[in-house]
mmCIF file of N, CA, C and O in Angstrom:
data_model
loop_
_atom_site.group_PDB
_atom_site.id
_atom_site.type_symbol
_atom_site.label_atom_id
_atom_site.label_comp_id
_atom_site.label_asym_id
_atom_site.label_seq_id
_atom_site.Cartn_x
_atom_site.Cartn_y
_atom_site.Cartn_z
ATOM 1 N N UNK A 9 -29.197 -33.571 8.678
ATOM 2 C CA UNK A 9 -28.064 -34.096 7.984
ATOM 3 C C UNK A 9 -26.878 -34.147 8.936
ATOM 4 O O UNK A 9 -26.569 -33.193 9.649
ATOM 5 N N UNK A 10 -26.194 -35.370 8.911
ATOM 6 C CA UNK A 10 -24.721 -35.152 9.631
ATOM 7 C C UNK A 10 -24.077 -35.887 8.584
ATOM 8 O O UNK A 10 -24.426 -36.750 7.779
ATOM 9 N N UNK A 11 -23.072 -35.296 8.839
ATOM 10 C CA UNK A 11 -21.711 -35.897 7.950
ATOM 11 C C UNK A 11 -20.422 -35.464 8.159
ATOM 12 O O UNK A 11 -20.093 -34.317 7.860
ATOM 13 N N UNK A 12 -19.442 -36.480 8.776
ATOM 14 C CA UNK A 12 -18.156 -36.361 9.463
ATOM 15 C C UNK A 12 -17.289 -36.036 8.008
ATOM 16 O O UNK A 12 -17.231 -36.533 6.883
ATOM 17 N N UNK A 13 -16.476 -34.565 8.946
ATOM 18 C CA UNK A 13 -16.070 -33.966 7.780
ATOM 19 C C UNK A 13 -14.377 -33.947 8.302
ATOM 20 O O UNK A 13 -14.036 -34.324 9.423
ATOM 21 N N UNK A 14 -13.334 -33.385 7.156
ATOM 22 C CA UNK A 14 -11.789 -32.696 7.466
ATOM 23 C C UNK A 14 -11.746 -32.090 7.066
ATOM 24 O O UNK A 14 -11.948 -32.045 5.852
ATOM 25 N N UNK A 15 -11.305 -30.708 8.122
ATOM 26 C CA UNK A 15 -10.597 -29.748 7.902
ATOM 27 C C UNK A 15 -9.089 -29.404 8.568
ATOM 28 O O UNK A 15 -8.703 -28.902 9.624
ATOM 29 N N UNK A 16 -8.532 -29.889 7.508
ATOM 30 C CA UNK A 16 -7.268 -29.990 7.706
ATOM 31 C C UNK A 16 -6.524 -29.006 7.955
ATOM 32 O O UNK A 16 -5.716 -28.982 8.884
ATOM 33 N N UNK A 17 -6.748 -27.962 7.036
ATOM 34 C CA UNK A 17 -5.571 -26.654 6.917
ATOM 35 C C UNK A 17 -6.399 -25.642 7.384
ATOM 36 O O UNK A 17 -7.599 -25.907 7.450
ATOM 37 N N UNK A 18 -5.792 -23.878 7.924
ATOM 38 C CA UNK A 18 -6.440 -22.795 7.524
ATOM 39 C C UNK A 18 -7.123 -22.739 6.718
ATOM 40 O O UNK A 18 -8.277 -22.670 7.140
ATOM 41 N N UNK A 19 -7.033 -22.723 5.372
ATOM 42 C CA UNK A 19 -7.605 -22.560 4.329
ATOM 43 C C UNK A 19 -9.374 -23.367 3.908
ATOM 44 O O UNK A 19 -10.294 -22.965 3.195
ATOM 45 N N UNK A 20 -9.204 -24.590 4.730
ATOM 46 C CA UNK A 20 -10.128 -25.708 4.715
ATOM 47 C C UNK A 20 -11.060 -24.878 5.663
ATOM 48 O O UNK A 20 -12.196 -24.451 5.454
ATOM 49 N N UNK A 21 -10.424 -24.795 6.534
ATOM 50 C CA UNK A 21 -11.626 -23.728 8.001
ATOM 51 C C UNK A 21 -12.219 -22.450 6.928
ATOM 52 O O UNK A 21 -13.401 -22.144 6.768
ATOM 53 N N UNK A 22 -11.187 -21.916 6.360
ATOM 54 C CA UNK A 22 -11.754 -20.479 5.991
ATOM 55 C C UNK A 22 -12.503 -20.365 4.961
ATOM 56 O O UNK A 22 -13.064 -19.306 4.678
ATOM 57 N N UNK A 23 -12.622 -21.597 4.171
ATOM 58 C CA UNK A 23 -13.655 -21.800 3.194
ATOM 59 C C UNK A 23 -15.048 -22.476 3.765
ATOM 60 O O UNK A 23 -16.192 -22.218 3.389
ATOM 61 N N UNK A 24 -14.742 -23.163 4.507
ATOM 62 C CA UNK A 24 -15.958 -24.123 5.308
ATOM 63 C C UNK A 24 -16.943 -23.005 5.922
ATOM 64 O O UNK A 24 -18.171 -23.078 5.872
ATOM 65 N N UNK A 25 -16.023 -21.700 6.655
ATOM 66 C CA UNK A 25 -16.865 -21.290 7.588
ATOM 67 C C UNK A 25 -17.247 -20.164 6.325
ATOM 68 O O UNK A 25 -18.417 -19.807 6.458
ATOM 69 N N UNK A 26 -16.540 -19.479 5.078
ATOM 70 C CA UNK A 26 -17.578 -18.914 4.316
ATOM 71 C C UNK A 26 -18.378 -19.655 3.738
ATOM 72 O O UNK A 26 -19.526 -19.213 3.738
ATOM 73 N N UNK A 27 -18.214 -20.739 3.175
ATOM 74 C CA UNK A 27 -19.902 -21.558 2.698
ATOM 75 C C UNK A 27 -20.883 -21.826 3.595
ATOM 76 O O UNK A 27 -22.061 -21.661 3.276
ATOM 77 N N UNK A 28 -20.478 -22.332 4.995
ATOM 78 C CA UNK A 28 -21.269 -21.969 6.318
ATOM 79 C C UNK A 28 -22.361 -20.727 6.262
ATOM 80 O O UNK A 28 -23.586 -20.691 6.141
ATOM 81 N N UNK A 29 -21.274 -19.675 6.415
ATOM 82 C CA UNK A 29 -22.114 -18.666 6.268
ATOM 83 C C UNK A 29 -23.060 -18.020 5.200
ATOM 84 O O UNK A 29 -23.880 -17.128 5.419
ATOM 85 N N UNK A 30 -22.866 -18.471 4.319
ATOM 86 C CA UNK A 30 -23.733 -18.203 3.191
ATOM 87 C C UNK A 30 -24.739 -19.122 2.988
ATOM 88 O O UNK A 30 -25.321 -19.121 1.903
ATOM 89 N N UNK A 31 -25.126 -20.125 4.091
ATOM 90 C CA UNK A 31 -26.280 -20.832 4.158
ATOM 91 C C UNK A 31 -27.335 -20.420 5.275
ATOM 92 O O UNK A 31 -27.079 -19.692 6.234
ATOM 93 N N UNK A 32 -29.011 -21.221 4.889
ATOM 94 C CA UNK A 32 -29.429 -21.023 5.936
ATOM 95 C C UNK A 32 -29.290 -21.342 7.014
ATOM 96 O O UNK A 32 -28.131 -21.490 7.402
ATOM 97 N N UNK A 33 -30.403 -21.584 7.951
ATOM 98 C CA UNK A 33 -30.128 -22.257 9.365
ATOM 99 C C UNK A 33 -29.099 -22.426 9.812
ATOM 100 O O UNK A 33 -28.028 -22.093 9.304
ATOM 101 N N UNK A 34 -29.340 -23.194 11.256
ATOM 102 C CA UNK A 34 -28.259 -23.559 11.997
ATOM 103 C C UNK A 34 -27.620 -24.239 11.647
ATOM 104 O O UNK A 34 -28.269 -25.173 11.175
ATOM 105 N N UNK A 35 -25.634 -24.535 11.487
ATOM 106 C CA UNK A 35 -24.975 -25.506 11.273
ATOM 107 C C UNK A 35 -24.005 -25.723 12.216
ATOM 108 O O UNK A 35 -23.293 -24.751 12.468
ATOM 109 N N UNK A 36 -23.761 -26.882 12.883
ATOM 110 C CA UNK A 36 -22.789 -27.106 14.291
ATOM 111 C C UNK A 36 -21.868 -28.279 13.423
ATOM 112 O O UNK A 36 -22.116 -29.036 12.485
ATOM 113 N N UNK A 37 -20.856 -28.038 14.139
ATOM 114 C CA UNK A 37 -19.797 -28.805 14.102
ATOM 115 C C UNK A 37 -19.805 -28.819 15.208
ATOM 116 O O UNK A 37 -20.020 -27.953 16.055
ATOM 117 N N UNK A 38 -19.448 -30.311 15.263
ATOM 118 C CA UNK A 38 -19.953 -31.551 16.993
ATOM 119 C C UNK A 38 -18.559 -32.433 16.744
ATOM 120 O O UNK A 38 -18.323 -32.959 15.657
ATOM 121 N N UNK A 39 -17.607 -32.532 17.970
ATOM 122 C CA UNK A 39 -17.258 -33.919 18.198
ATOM 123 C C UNK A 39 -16.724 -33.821 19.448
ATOM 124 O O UNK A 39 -17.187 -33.075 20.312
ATOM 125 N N UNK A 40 -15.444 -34.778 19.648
ATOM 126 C CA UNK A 40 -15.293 -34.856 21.200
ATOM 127 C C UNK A 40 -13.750 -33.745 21.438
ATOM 128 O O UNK A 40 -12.910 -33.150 20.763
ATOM 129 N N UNK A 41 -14.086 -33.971 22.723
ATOM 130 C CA UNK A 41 -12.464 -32.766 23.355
ATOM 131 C C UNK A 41 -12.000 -33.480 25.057
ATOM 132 O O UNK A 41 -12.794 -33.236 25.966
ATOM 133 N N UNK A 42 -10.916 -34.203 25.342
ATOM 134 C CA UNK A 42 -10.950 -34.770 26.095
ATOM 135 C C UNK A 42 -12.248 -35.565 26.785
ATOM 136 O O UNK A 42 -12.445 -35.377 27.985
ATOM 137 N N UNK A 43 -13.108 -36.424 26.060
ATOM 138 C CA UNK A 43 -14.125 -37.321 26.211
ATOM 139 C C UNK A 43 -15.424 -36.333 27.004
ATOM 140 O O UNK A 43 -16.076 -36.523 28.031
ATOM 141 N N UNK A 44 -15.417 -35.160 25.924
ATOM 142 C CA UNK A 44 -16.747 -34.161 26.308
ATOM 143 C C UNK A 44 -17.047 -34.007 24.781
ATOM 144 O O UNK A 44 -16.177 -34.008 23.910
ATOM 145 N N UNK A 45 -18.737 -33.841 24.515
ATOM 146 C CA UNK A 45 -18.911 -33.557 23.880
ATOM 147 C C UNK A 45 -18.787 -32.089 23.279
ATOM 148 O O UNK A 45 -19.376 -31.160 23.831
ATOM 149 N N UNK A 46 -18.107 -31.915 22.279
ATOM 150 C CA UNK A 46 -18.799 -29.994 21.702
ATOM 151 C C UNK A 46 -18.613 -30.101 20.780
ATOM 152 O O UNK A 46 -17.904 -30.788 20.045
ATOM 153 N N UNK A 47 -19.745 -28.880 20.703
ATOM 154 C CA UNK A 47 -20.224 -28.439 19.293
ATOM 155 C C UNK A 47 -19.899 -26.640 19.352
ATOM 156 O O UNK A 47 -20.007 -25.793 20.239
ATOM 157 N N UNK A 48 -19.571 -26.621 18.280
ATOM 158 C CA UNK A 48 -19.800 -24.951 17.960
ATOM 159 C C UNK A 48 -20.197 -24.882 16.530
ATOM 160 O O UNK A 48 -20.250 -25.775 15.685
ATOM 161 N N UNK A 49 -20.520 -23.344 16.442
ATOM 162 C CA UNK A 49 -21.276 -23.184 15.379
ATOM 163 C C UNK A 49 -20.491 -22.805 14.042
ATOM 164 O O UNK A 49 -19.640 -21.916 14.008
ATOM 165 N N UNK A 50 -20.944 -23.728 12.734
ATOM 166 C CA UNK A 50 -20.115 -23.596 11.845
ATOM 167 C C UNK A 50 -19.745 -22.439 11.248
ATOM 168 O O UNK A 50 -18.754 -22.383 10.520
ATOM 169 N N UNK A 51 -20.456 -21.488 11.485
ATOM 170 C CA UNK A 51 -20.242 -19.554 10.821
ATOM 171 C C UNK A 51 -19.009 -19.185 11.536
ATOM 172 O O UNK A 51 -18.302 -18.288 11.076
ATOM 173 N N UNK A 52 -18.687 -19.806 12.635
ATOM 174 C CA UNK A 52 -18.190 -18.766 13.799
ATOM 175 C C UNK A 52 -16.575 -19.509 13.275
ATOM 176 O O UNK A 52 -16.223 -20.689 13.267
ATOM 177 N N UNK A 53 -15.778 -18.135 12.833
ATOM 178 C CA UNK A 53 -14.104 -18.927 12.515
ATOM 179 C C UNK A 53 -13.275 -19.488 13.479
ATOM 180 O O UNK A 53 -12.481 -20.414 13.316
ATOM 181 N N UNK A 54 -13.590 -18.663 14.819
ATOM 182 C CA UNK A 54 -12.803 -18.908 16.150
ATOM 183 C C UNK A 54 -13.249 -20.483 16.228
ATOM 184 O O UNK A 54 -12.417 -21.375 16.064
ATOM 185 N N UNK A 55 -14.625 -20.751 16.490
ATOM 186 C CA UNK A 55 -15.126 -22.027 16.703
ATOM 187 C C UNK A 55 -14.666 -23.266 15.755
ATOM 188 O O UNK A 55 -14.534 -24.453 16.052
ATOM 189 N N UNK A 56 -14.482 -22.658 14.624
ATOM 190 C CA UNK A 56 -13.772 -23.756 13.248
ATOM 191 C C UNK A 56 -12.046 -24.124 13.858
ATOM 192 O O UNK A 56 -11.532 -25.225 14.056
ATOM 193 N N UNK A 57 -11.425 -22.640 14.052
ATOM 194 C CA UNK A 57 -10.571 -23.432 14.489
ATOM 195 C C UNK A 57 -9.837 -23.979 15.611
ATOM 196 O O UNK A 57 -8.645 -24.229 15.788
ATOM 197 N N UNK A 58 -11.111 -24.123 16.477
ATOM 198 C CA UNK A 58 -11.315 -24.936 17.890
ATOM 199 C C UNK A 58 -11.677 -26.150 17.379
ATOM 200 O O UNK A 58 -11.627 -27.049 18.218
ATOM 201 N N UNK A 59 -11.905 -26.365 16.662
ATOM 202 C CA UNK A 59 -12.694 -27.893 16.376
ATOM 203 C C UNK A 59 -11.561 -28.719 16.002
ATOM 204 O O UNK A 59 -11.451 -29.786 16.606
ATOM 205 N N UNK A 60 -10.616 -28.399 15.034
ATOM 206 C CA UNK A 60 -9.921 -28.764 14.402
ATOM 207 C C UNK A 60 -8.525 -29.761 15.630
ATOM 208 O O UNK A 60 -7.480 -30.335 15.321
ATOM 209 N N UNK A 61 -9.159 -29.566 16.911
ATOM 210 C CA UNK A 61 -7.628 -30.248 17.698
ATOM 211 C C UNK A 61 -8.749 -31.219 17.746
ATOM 212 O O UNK A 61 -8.187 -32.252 18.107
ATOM 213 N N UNK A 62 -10.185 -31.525 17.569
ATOM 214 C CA UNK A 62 -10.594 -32.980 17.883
ATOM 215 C C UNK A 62 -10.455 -34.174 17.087
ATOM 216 O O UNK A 62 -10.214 -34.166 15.880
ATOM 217 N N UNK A 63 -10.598 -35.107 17.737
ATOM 218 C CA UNK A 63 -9.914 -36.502 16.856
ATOM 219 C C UNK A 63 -11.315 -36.207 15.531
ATOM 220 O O UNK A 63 -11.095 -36.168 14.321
ATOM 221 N N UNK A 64 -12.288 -36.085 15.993
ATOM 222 C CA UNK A 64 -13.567 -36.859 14.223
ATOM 223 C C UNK A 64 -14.220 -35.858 14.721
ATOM 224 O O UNK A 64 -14.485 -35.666 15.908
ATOM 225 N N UNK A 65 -14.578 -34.976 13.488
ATOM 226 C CA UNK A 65 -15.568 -33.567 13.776
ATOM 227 C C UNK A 65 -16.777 -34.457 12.470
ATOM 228 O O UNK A 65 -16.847 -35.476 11.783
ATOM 229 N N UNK A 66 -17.391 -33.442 12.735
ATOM 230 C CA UNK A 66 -18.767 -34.252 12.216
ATOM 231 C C UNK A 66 -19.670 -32.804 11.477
ATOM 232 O O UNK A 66 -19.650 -31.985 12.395
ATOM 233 N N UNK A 67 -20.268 -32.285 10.521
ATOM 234 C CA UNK A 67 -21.359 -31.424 10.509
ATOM 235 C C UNK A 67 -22.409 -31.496 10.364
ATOM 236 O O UNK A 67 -22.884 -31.867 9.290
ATOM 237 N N UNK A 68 -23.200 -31.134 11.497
ATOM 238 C CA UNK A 68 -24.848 -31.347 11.523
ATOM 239 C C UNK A 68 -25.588 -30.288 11.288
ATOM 240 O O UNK A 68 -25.169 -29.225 11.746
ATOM 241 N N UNK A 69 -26.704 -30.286 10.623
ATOM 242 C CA UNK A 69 -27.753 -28.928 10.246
ATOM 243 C C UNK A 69 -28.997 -29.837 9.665
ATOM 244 O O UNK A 69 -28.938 -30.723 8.812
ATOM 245 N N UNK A 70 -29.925 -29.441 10.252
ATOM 246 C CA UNK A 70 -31.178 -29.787 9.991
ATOM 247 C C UNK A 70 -31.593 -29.236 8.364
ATOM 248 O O UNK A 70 -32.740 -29.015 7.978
ATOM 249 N N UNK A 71 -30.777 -29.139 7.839
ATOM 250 C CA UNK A 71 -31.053 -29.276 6.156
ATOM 251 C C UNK A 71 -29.753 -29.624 5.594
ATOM 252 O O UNK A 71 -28.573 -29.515 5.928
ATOM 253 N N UNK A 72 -30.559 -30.178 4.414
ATOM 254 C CA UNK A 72 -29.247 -31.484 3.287
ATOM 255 C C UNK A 72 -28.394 -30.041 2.626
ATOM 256 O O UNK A 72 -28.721 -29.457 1.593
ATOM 257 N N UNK A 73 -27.317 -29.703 3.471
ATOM 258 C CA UNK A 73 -26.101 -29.179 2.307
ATOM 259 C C UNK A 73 -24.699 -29.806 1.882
ATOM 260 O O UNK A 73 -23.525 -29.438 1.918
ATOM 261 N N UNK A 74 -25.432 -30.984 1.444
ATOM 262 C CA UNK A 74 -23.994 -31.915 1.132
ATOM 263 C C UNK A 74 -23.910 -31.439 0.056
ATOM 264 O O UNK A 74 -22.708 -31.238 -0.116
ATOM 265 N N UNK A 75 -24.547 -31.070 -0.948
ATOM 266 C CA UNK A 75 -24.269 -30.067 -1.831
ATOM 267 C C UNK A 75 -22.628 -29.140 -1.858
ATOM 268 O O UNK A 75 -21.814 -29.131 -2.781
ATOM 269 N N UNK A 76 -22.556 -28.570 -0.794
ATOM 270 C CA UNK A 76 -21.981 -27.516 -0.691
ATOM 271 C C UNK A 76 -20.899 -27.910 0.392
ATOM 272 O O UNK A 76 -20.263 -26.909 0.720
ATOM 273 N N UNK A 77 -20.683 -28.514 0.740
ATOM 274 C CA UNK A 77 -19.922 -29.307 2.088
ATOM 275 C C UNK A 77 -19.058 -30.496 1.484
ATOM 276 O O UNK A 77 -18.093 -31.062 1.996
ATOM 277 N N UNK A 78 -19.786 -30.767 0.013
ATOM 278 C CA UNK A 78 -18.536 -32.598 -0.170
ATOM 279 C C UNK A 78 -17.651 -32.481 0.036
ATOM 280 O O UNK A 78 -17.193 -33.176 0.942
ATOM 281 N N UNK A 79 -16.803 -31.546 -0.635
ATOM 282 C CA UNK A 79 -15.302 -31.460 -0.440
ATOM 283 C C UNK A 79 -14.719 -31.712 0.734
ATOM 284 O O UNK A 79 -13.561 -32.130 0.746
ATOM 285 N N UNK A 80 -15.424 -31.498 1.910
ATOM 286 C CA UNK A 80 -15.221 -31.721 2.730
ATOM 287 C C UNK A 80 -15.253 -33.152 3.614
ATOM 288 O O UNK A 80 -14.606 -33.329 4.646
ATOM 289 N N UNK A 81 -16.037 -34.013 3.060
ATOM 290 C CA UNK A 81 -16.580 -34.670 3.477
ATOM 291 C C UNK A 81 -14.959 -36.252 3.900
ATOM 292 O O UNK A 81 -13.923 -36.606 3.337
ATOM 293 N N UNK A 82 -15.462 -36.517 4.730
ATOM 294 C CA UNK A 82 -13.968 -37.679 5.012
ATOM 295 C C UNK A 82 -14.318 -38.519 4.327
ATOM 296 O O UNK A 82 -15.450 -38.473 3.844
ATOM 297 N N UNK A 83 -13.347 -39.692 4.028
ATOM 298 C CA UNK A 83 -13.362 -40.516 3.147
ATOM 299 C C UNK A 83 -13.916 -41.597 3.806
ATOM 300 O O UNK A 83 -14.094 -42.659 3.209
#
């Protein structure tokens, strides 16, 4: 599953990365940082709010939790 997401505020990170964590498997948040790719991992808060200076973050995990992620999801 990928699906380009916003997290706009603190609050957006600090909910993202507890529903993160309360799932299985791996989940990365991927996009660019001065025309490099990265990803870090969606559990990790430091990494959430590293992501947040890139222009389009994206979340990928090899299982469907759009379930649990819409809110997030960009328009």
């Amino acid at each position: 599953m990928r699906l380009k997401i916003n997290l706009e505020t603190q609050t957006d990170v600090l909910e993202f990365c507890k529903i993160a964590s309360n799932l299985d498997g791996d989940i990365r948040v991927v996009g660019h940082d001065h025309g490099q790719e990265c990803s870090v991992n969606a559990k990790s808060l430091l990494g959430l709010l590293y992501s947040t200076t890139w222009n389009d973050i994206w979340c990928v995990s090899d299982n469907d939790i759009y379930s649990h992620i819409s809110k997030f999801a960009a328009d």
